[in-house]
Amino acid sequence: MRVPFDMLLGALKQSAGARRDAAASIRVAVYVDAGASSFLIETVRDAFVPQTTNGLVRVAPLEMRPTQPKADTDIILVVTSGSDIVQAAVQELVISGAPVVVLAESSVEVPFIERDTPMLGLICATEADHLLDSLASWILSRTEKADAFAANFTFMRSAVTNEIVRSAAVTNAVTGAFMFIPGANYPVMTVAQAGMALRLASIHGYKIAPERVYEVAGVAVAGLVFRGAARAMTQRLPKCAFLIRGGVGGLGTLAMGVALNAAYERGIDYAPLNQWVGSVASKLKGATAASAQ
């Protein structure tokens, strides 16, 4: 089957959108109670170091009537180990309009928060990984700037990338299972996979560059391999074609997403490949010039 380069071009155009989403401005307000433990303070301090110039963290002491966060604030963190002013201060912050999450070591320290709401949450932990994993999930469920949060704060990346890969895998599982026109599902699934790759690249700080073409081309080739495998299996088990197409579409996309994310995390050096492509292009240009003489 001919690789749908017109659709791949459309997928590449998604790169601008993915980069724009990752470059959205992020504003976090952090209020620190006087009695907050060093564990909580150090964990939040180390986690909230913006990786781009579009991220900004504002820190202020927690008071009975705290300074109201600015209107552009995306989320509000209250770091406390429990004090007489926490409840009144949190109530003041909640009415500001941005979601508020209280970070403590024990729920006993913050007894007035009995359950999570869309505007108020409580995360209790005495171990940094657990605290940050819970916080990442909480933020992800309350923001439309997931890509920007992941681009700025590395502790957010696992939750956001998992959601991106899961969403693409589910989409392609459904496409593979329910699109019955021969060959029609491949372009649709390829675009979904390319969009996934471009979002992952943007989250990890990769800019719009010619190198993205390599990744989209790799996605297209991998898609052809998965498609061939699905065809071979459905010919042997035609009664299970529905399950096979959906399974290969979903699991193939999942595997592709995991592999891409791992590569982006480690860092990709395209210098050798760029040099080889340049060399081939030069030889082809020379051969063309020679044949024209």
PDB file of N, CA and C in Angstrom, residues 165-219:
ATOM      1  N   VAL A 165      -0.394   8.390  25.415  1.00  0.00           N
ATOM      2  CA  VAL A 165      -0.227   7.080  24.782  1.00  0.00           C
ATOM      3  C   VAL A 165      -1.496   6.251  24.926  1.00  0.00           C
ATOM      4  N   ARG A 166      -2.101   6.278  26.111  1.00  0.00           N
ATOM      5  CA  ARG A 166      -3.337   5.514  26.336  1.00  0.00           C
ATOM      6  C   ARG A 166      -4.447   5.985  25.400  1.00  0.00           C
ATOM      7  N   SER A 167      -4.591   7.290  25.269  1.00  0.00           N
ATOM      8  CA  SER A 167      -5.638   7.834  24.410  1.00  0.00           C
ATOM      9  C   SER A 167      -5.439   7.422  22.953  1.00  0.00           C
ATOM     10  N   ALA A 168      -4.199   7.503  22.459  1.00  0.00           N
ATOM     11  CA  ALA A 168      -3.919   7.113  21.079  1.00  0.00           C
ATOM     12  C   ALA A 168      -4.141   5.616  20.873  1.00  0.00           C
ATOM     13  N   ALA A 169      -3.759   4.810  21.872  1.00  0.00           N
ATOM     14  CA  ALA A 169      -3.929   3.362  21.768  1.00  0.00           C
ATOM     15  C   ALA A 169      -5.407   2.986  21.722  1.00  0.00           C
ATOM     16  N   VAL A 170      -6.208   3.609  22.565  1.00  0.00           N
ATOM     17  CA  VAL A 170      -7.648   3.330  22.574  1.00  0.00           C
ATOM     18  C   VAL A 170      -8.279   3.751  21.243  1.00  0.00           C
ATOM     19  N   THR A 171      -7.892   4.929  20.758  1.00  0.00           N
ATOM     20  CA  THR A 171      -8.415   5.414  19.479  1.00  0.00           C
ATOM     21  C   THR A 171      -8.114   4.439  18.353  1.00  0.00           C
ATOM     22  N   ASN A 172      -6.877   3.944  18.299  1.00  0.00           N
ATOM     23  CA  ASN A 172      -6.502   3.046  17.219  1.00  0.00           C
ATOM     24  C   ASN A 172      -7.052   1.643  17.395  1.00  0.00           C
ATOM     25  N   ALA A 173      -7.308   1.243  18.631  1.00  0.00           N
ATOM     26  CA  ALA A 173      -7.958  -0.047  18.858  1.00  0.00           C
ATOM     27  C   ALA A 173      -9.379  -0.004  18.302  1.00  0.00           C
ATOM     28  N   VAL A 174     -10.067   1.083  18.555  1.00  0.00           N
ATOM     29  CA  VAL A 174     -11.438   1.237  18.046  1.00  0.00           C
ATOM     30  C   VAL A 174     -11.424   1.358  16.517  1.00  0.00           C
ATOM     31  N   THR A 175     -10.486   2.140  15.991  1.00  0.00           N
ATOM     32  CA  THR A 175     -10.383   2.304  14.537  1.00  0.00           C
ATOM     33  C   THR A 175     -10.103   0.970  13.862  1.00  0.00           C
ATOM     34  N   GLY A 176      -9.158   0.220  14.412  1.00  0.00           N
ATOM     35  CA  GLY A 176      -8.819  -1.068  13.820  1.00  0.00           C
ATOM     36  C   GLY A 176      -9.966  -2.053  13.865  1.00  0.00           C
ATOM     37  N   ALA A 177     -10.734  -2.008  14.934  1.00  0.00           N
ATOM     38  CA  ALA A 177     -11.815  -2.981  15.104  1.00  0.00           C
ATOM     39  C   ALA A 177     -13.043  -2.648  14.273  1.00  0.00           C
ATOM     40  N   PHE A 178     -13.361  -1.365  14.147  1.00  0.00           N
ATOM     41  CA  PHE A 178     -14.645  -0.991  13.570  1.00  0.00           C
ATOM     42  C   PHE A 178     -14.588  -0.390  12.174  1.00  0.00           C
ATOM     43  N   MET A 179     -13.413  -0.086  11.650  1.00  0.00           N
ATOM     44  CA  MET A 179     -13.332   0.447  10.288  1.00  0.00           C
ATOM     45  C   MET A 179     -13.118  -0.728   9.343  1.00  0.00           C
ATOM     46  N   PHE A 180     -14.152  -1.040   8.571  1.00  0.00           N
ATOM     47  CA  PHE A 180     -14.138  -2.272   7.779  1.00  0.00           C
ATOM     48  C   PHE A 180     -13.731  -2.062   6.321  1.00  0.00           C
ATOM     49  N   ILE A 181     -13.579  -0.802   5.889  1.00  0.00           N
ATOM     50  CA  ILE A 181     -13.163  -0.559   4.506  1.00  0.00           C
ATOM     51  C   ILE A 181     -11.692  -0.939   4.361  1.00  0.00           C
ATOM     52  N   PRO A 182     -11.345  -1.860   3.476  1.00  0.00           N
ATOM     53  CA  PRO A 182      -9.948  -2.309   3.352  1.00  0.00           C
ATOM     54  C   PRO A 182      -8.982  -1.148   3.109  1.00  0.00           C
ATOM     55  N   GLY A 183      -7.957  -1.072   3.925  1.00  0.00           N
ATOM     56  CA  GLY A 183      -6.924  -0.059   3.761  1.00  0.00           C
ATOM     57  C   GLY A 183      -7.256   1.296   4.332  1.00  0.00           C
ATOM     58  N   ALA A 184      -8.519   1.539   4.687  1.00  0.00           N
ATOM     59  CA  ALA A 184      -8.904   2.877   5.143  1.00  0.00           C
ATOM     60  C   ALA A 184      -8.416   3.179   6.546  1.00  0.00           C
ATOM     61  N   ASN A 185      -8.210   2.136   7.344  1.00  0.00           N
ATOM     62  CA  ASN A 185      -7.826   2.387   8.739  1.00  0.00           C
ATOM     63  C   ASN A 185      -6.359   2.785   8.884  1.00  0.00           C
ATOM     64  N   TYR A 186      -5.521   2.370   7.942  1.00  0.00           N
ATOM     65  CA  TYR A 186      -4.088   2.662   8.079  1.00  0.00           C
ATOM     66  C   TYR A 186      -3.794   4.162   8.107  1.00  0.00           C
ATOM     67  N   PRO A 187      -4.306   4.971   7.160  1.00  0.00           N
ATOM     68  CA  PRO A 187      -4.020   6.411   7.220  1.00  0.00           C
ATOM     69  C   PRO A 187      -4.537   7.057   8.504  1.00  0.00           C
ATOM     70  N   VAL A 188      -5.730   6.665   8.929  1.00  0.00           N
ATOM     71  CA  VAL A 188      -6.312   7.249  10.147  1.00  0.00           C
ATOM     72  C   VAL A 188      -5.466   6.907  11.360  1.00  0.00           C
ATOM     73  N   MET A 189      -5.045   5.653  11.460  1.00  0.00           N
ATOM     74  CA  MET A 189      -4.242   5.219  12.605  1.00  0.00           C
ATOM     75  C   MET A 189      -2.852   5.838  12.560  1.00  0.00           C
ATOM     76  N   THR A 190      -2.304   6.017  11.360  1.00  0.00           N
ATOM     77  CA  THR A 190      -0.978   6.615  11.236  1.00  0.00           C
ATOM     78  C   THR A 190      -0.978   8.061  11.712  1.00  0.00           C
ATOM     79  N   VAL A 191      -2.031   8.793  11.353  1.00  0.00           N
ATOM     80  CA  VAL A 191      -2.129  10.185  11.799  1.00  0.00           C
ATOM     81  C   VAL A 191      -2.234  10.254  13.316  1.00  0.00           C
ATOM     82  N   ALA A 192      -3.017   9.346  13.914  1.00  0.00           N
ATOM     83  CA  ALA A 192      -3.135   9.320  15.378  1.00  0.00           C
ATOM     84  C   ALA A 192      -1.788   9.029  16.029  1.00  0.00           C
ATOM     85  N   GLN A 193      -1.040   8.090  15.451  1.00  0.00           N
ATOM     86  CA  GLN A 193       0.275   7.747  15.992  1.00  0.00           C
ATOM     87  C   GLN A 193       1.275   8.881  15.806  1.00  0.00           C
ATOM     88  N   ALA A 194       1.211   9.547  14.659  1.00  0.00           N
ATOM     89  CA  ALA A 194       2.113  10.673  14.415  1.00  0.00           C
ATOM     90  C   ALA A 194       1.804  11.816  15.370  1.00  0.00           C
ATOM     91  N   GLY A 195       0.521  12.082  15.575  1.00  0.00           N
ATOM     92  CA  GLY A 195       0.142  13.118  16.536  1.00  0.00           C
ATOM     93  C   GLY A 195       0.641  12.797  17.931  1.00  0.00           C
ATOM     94  N   MET A 196       0.560  11.528  18.320  1.00  0.00           N
ATOM     95  CA  MET A 196       1.084  11.081  19.612  1.00  0.00           C
ATOM     96  C   MET A 196       2.581  11.344  19.699  1.00  0.00           C
ATOM     97  N   ALA A 197       3.309  10.996  18.651  1.00  0.00           N
ATOM     98  CA  ALA A 197       4.762  11.189  18.644  1.00  0.00           C
ATOM     99  C   ALA A 197       5.128  12.663  18.767  1.00  0.00           C
ATOM    100  N   LEU A 198       4.407  13.513  18.055  1.00  0.00           N
ATOM    101  CA  LEU A 198       4.720  14.942  18.080  1.00  0.00           C
ATOM    102  C   LEU A 198       4.414  15.559  19.443  1.00  0.00           C
ATOM    103  N   ARG A 199       3.335  15.123  20.089  1.00  0.00           N
ATOM    104  CA  ARG A 199       3.036  15.626  21.434  1.00  0.00           C
ATOM    105  C   ARG A 199       4.105  15.181  22.431  1.00  0.00           C
ATOM    106  N   LEU A 200       4.528  13.932  22.318  1.00  0.00           N
ATOM    107  CA  LEU A 200       5.575  13.436  23.220  1.00  0.00           C
ATOM    108  C   LEU A 200       6.871  14.211  23.018  1.00  0.00           C
ATOM    109  N   ALA A 201       7.205  14.481  21.771  1.00  0.00           N
ATOM    110  CA  ALA A 201       8.430  15.233  21.486  1.00  0.00           C
ATOM    111  C   ALA A 201       8.358  16.633  22.096  1.00  0.00           C
ATOM    112  N   SER A 202       7.221  17.295  21.946  1.00  0.00           N
ATOM    113  CA  SER A 202       7.076  18.659  22.477  1.00  0.00           C
ATOM    114  C   SER A 202       7.180  18.677  23.992  1.00  0.00           C
ATOM    115  N   ILE A 203       6.587  17.696  24.638  1.00  0.00           N
ATOM    116  CA  ILE A 203       6.630  17.626  26.101  1.00  0.00           C
ATOM    117  C   ILE A 203       8.063  17.497  26.600  1.00  0.00           C
ATOM    118  N   HIS A 204       8.889  16.770  25.848  1.00  0.00           N
ATOM    119  CA  HIS A 204      10.271  16.560  26.261  1.00  0.00           C
ATOM    120  C   HIS A 204      11.213  17.654  25.765  1.00  0.00           C
ATOM    121  N   GLY A 205      10.642  18.725  25.226  1.00  0.00           N
ATOM    122  CA  GLY A 205      11.453  19.878  24.872  1.00  0.00           C
ATOM    123  C   GLY A 205      12.036  19.873  23.478  1.00  0.00           C
ATOM    124  N   TYR A 206      11.614  18.953  22.611  1.00  0.00           N
ATOM    125  CA  TYR A 206      12.124  18.930  21.248  1.00  0.00           C
ATOM    126  C   TYR A 206      11.366  19.953  20.415  1.00  0.00           C
ATOM    127  N   LYS A 207      12.090  20.769  19.673  1.00  0.00           N
ATOM    128  CA  LYS A 207      11.483  21.836  18.880  1.00  0.00           C
ATOM    129  C   LYS A 207      11.011  21.312  17.535  1.00  0.00           C
ATOM    130  N   ILE A 208      10.218  22.140  16.860  1.00  0.00           N
ATOM    131  CA  ILE A 208       9.830  21.814  15.488  1.00  0.00           C
ATOM    132  C   ILE A 208      11.090  21.870  14.625  1.00  0.00           C
ATOM    133  N   ALA A 209      11.452  20.753  14.039  1.00  0.00           N
ATOM    134  CA  ALA A 209      12.696  20.668  13.283  1.00  0.00           C
ATOM    135  C   ALA A 209      12.558  19.561  12.238  1.00  0.00           C
ATOM    136  N   PRO A 210      13.436  19.568  11.228  1.00  0.00           N
ATOM    137  CA  PRO A 210      13.368  18.521  10.198  1.00  0.00           C
ATOM    138  C   PRO A 210      13.447  17.104  10.776  1.00  0.00           C
ATOM    139  N   GLU A 211      14.076  16.971  11.946  1.00  0.00           N
ATOM    140  CA  GLU A 211      14.215  15.646  12.555  1.00  0.00           C
ATOM    141  C   GLU A 211      12.870  14.997  12.863  1.00  0.00           C
ATOM    142  N   ARG A 212      11.826  15.806  13.030  1.00  0.00           N
ATOM    143  CA  ARG A 212      10.509  15.239  13.299  1.00  0.00           C
ATOM    144  C   ARG A 212      10.037  14.395  12.116  1.00  0.00           C
ATOM    145  N   VAL A 213      10.559  14.702  10.906  1.00  0.00           N
ATOM    146  CA  VAL A 213      10.195  13.915   9.730  1.00  0.00           C
ATOM    147  C   VAL A 213      10.656  12.474   9.905  1.00  0.00           C
ATOM    148  N   TYR A 214      11.848  12.277  10.472  1.00  0.00           N
ATOM    149  CA  TYR A 214      12.343  10.925  10.704  1.00  0.00           C
ATOM    150  C   TYR A 214      11.361  10.150  11.590  1.00  0.00           C
ATOM    151  N   GLU A 215      10.898  10.818  12.641  1.00  0.00           N
ATOM    152  CA  GLU A 215      10.033  10.142  13.600  1.00  0.00           C
ATOM    153  C   GLU A 215       8.681   9.796  12.997  1.00  0.00           C
ATOM    154  N   VAL A 216       8.116  10.736  12.231  1.00  0.00           N
ATOM    155  CA  VAL A 216       6.828  10.468  11.589  1.00  0.00           C
ATOM    156  C   VAL A 216       6.979   9.367  10.542  1.00  0.00           C
ATOM    157  N   ALA A 217       8.097   9.385   9.791  1.00  0.00           N
ATOM    158  CA  ALA A 217       8.345   8.329   8.811  1.00  0.00           C
ATOM    159  C   ALA A 217       8.501   6.974   9.517  1.00  0.00           C
ATOM    160  N   GLY A 218       9.180   6.977  10.655  1.00  0.00           N
ATOM    161  CA  GLY A 218       9.327   5.741  11.423  1.00  0.00           C
ATOM    162  C   GLY A 218       7.986   5.217  11.903  1.00  0.00           C
ATOM    163  N   VAL A 219       7.122   6.128  12.324  1.00  0.00           N
ATOM    164  CA  VAL A 219       5.775   5.741  12.748  1.00  0.00           C
ATOM    165  C   VAL A 219       5.018   5.109  11.581  1.00  0.00           C
TER     166      VAL A 219
END
